[in-house]
PDB file of C-alpha atoms in Angstrom:
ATOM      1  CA  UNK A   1      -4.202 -13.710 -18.910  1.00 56.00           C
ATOM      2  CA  UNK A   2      -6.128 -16.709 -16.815  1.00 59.00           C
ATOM      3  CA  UNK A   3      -4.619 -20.487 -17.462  1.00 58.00           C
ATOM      4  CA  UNK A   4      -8.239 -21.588 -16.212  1.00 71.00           C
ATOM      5  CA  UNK A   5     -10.304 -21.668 -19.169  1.00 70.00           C
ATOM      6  CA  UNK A   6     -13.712 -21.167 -17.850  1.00 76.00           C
ATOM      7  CA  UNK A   7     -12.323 -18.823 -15.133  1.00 75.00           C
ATOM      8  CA  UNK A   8     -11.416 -16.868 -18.418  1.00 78.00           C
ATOM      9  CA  UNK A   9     -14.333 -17.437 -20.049  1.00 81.00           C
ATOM     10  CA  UNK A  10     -16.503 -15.563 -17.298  1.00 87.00           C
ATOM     11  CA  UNK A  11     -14.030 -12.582 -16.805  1.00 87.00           C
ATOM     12  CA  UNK A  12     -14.428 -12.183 -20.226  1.00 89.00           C
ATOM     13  CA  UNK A  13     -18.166 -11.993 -20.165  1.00 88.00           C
ATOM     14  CA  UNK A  14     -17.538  -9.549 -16.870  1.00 87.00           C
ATOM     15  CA  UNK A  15     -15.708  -7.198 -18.496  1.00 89.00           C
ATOM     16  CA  UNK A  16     -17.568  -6.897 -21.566  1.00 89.00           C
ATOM     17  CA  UNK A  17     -20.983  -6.873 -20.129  1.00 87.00           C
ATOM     18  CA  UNK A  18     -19.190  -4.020 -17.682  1.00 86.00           C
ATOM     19  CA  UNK A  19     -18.654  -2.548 -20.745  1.00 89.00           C
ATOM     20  CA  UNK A  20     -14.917  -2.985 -21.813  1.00 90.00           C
ATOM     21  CA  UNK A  21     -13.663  -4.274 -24.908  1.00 92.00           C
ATOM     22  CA  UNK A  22     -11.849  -7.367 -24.071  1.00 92.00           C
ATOM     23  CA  UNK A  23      -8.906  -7.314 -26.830  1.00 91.00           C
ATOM     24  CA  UNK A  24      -7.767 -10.421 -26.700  1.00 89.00           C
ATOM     25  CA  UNK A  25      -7.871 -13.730 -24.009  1.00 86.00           C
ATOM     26  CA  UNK A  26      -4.373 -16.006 -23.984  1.00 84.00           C
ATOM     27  CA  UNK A  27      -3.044 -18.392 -21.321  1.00 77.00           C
ATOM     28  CA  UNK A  28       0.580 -18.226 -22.003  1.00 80.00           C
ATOM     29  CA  UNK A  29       3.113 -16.018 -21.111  1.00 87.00           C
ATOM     30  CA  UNK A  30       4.685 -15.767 -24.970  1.00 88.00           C
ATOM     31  CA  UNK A  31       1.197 -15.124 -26.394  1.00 87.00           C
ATOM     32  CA  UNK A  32       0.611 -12.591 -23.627  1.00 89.00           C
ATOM     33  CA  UNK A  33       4.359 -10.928 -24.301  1.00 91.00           C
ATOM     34  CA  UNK A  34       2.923 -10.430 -27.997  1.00 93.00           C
ATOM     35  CA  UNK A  35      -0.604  -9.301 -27.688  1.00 94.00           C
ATOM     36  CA  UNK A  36       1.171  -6.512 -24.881  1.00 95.00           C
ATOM     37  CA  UNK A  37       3.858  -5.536 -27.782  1.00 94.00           C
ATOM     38  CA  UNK A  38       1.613  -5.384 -30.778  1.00 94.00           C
ATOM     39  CA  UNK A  39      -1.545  -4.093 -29.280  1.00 93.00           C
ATOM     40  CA  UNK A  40      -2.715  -0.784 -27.721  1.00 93.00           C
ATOM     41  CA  UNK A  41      -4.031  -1.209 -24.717  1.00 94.00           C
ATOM     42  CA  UNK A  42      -5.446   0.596 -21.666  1.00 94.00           C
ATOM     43  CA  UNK A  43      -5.258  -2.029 -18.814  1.00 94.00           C
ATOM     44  CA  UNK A  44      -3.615  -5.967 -18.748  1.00 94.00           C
ATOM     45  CA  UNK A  45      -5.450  -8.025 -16.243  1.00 92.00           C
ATOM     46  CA  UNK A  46      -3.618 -11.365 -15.212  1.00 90.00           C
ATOM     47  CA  UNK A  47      -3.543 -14.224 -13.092  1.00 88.00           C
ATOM     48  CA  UNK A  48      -0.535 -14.456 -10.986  1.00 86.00           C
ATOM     49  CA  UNK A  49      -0.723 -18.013 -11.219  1.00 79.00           C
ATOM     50  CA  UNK A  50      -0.427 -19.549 -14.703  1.00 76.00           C
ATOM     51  CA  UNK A  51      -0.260 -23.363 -14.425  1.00 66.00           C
ATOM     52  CA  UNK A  52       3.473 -23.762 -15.890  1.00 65.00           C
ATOM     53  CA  UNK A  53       2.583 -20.862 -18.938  1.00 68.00           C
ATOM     54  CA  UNK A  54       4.917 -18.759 -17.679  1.00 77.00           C
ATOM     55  CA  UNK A  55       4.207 -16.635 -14.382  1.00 85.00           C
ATOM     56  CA  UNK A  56       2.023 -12.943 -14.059  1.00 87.00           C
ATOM     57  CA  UNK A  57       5.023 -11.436 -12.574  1.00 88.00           C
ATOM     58  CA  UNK A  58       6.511 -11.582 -15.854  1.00 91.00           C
ATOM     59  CA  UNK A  59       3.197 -10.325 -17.589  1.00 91.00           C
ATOM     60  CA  UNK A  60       3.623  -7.064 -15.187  1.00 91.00           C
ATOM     61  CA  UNK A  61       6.682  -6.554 -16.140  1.00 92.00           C
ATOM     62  CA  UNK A  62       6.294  -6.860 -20.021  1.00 94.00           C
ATOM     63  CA  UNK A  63       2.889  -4.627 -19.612  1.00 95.00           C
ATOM     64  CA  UNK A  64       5.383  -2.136 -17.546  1.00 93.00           C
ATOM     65  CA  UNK A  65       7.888  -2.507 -20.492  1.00 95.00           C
ATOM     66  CA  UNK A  66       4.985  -1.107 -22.735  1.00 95.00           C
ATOM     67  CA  UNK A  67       4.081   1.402 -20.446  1.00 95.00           C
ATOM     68  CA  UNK A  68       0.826  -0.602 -20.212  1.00 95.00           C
ATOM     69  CA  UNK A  69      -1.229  -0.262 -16.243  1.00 94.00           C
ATOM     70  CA  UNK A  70      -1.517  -4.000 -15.057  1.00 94.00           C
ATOM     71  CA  UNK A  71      -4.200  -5.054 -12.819  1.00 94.00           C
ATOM     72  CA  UNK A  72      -3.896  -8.586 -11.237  1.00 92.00           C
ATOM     73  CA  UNK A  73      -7.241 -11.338 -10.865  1.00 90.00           C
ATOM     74  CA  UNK A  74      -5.430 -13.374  -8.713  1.00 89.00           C
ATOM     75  CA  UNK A  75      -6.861 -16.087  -5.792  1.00 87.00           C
ATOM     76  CA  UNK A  76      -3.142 -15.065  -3.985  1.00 83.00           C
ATOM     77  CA  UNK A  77      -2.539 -11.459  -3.866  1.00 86.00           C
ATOM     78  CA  UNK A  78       1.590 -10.674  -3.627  1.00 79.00           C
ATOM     79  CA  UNK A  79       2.140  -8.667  -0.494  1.00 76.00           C
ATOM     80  CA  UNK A  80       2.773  -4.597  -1.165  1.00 69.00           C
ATOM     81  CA  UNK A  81       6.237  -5.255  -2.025  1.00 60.00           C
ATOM     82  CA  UNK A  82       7.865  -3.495  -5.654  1.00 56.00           C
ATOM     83  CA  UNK A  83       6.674  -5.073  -8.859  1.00 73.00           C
ATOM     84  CA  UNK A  84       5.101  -3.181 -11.432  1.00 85.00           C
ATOM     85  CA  UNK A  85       1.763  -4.278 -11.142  1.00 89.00           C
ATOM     86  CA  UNK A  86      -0.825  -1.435 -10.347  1.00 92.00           C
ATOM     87  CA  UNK A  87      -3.313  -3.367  -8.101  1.00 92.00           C
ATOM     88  CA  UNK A  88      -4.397  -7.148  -7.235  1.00 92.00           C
ATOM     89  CA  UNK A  89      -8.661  -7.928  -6.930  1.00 92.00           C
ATOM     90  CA  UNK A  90      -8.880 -10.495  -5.088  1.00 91.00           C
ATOM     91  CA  UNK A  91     -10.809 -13.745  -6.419  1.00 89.00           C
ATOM     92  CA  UNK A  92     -13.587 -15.038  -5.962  1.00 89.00           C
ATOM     93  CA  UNK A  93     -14.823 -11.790  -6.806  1.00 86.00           C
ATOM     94  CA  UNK A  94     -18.597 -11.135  -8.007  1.00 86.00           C
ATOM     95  CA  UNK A  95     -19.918  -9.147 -11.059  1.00 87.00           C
ATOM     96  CA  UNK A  96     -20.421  -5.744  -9.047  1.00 89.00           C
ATOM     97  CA  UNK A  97     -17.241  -6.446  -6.978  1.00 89.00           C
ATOM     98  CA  UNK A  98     -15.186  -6.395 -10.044  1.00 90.00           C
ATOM     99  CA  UNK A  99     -16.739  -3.704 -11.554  1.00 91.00           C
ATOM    100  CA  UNK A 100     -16.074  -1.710  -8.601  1.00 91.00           C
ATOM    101  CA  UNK A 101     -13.007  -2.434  -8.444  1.00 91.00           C
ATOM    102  CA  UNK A 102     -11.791  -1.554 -11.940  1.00 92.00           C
ATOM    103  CA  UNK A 103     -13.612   1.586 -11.601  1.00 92.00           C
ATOM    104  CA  UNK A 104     -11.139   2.558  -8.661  1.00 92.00           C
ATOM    105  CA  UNK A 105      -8.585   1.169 -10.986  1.00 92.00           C
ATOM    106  CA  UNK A 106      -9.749   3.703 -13.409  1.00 93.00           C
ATOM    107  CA  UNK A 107     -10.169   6.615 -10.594  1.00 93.00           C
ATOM    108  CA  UNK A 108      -6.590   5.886  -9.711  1.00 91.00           C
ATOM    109  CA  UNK A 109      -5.171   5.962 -13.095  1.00 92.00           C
ATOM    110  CA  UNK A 110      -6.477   9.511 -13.894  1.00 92.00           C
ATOM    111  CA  UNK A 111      -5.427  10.563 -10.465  1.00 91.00           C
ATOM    112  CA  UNK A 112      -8.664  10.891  -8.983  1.00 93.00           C
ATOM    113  CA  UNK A 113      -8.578   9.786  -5.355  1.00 88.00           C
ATOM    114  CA  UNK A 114     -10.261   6.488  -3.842  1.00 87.00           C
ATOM    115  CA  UNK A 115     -12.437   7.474  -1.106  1.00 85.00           C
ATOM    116  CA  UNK A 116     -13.414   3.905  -0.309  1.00 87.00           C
ATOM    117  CA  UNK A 117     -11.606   1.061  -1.605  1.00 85.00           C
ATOM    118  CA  UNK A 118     -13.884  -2.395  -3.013  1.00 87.00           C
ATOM    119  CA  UNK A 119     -13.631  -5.357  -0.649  1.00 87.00           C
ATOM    120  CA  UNK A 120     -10.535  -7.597  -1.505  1.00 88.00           C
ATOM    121  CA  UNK A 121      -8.664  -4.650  -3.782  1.00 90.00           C
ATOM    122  CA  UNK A 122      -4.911  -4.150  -2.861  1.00 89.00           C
ATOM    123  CA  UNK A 123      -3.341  -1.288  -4.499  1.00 88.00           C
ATOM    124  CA  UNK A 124       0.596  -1.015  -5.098  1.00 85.00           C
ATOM    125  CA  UNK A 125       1.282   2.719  -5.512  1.00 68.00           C
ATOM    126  CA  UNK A 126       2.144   2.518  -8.650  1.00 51.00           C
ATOM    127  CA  UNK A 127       0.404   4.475 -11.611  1.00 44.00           C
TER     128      UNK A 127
END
């Protein structure tokens, strides 16, 4: 979820050329509440930040509510205190920095351990 469209736009193209399938791309929190109830999913990646659309605290906690890992792109990464978001990357982030990133997201999330964590990635404990 990313309230900046172009900022959206090139995550998308991140991601995909990464090689994940990008399911779907909204910039509201209702639309986001509905694509995270009606979809399966592996990951949610959000914006803490949403321009007035709602807020990505709420996203976490709907993805949590689905039992759905959330992973937040955010310019403002909330200090380690609870929510139920998995990790914060840091932005601006590059191509390989993201990709590195989500692949210690993915270590994480089958339990492998993180030897060495990608510049401006924040994990939660929580996973």
């Amino acid at each position: 979820m990313e309230d900046e469209p172009l900022v959206a736009f090139d995550t998308e193209h991140l991601l995909a050329a990464a090689g994940y399938e990008v399911v779907a791309t909204v910039d509201g929190l209702a639309e986001a509440q509905r694509v995270i109830g009606e979809t399966q999913l592996d990951l949610v990646v959000s914006d803490i930040n949403l321009g007035g659309k709602g807020h990505g605290l709420d996203v976490a906690r709907a993805a949590a509510e689905a039992g759905v890992p959330l992973v937040f792109l955010s310019g403002t990464c909330p200090a380690a205190a609870p929510h139920p978001a998995l990790a914060c990357i840091a932005k601006p982030y590059t191509e390989r920095g993201l990709k590195l990133a989500l692949q210690a997201v993915e270590a994480t999330l089958r339990g492998d351990a993180v030897k060495k964590l990608p510049a401006g990635v924040t994990f939660y404990g929580q996973g």
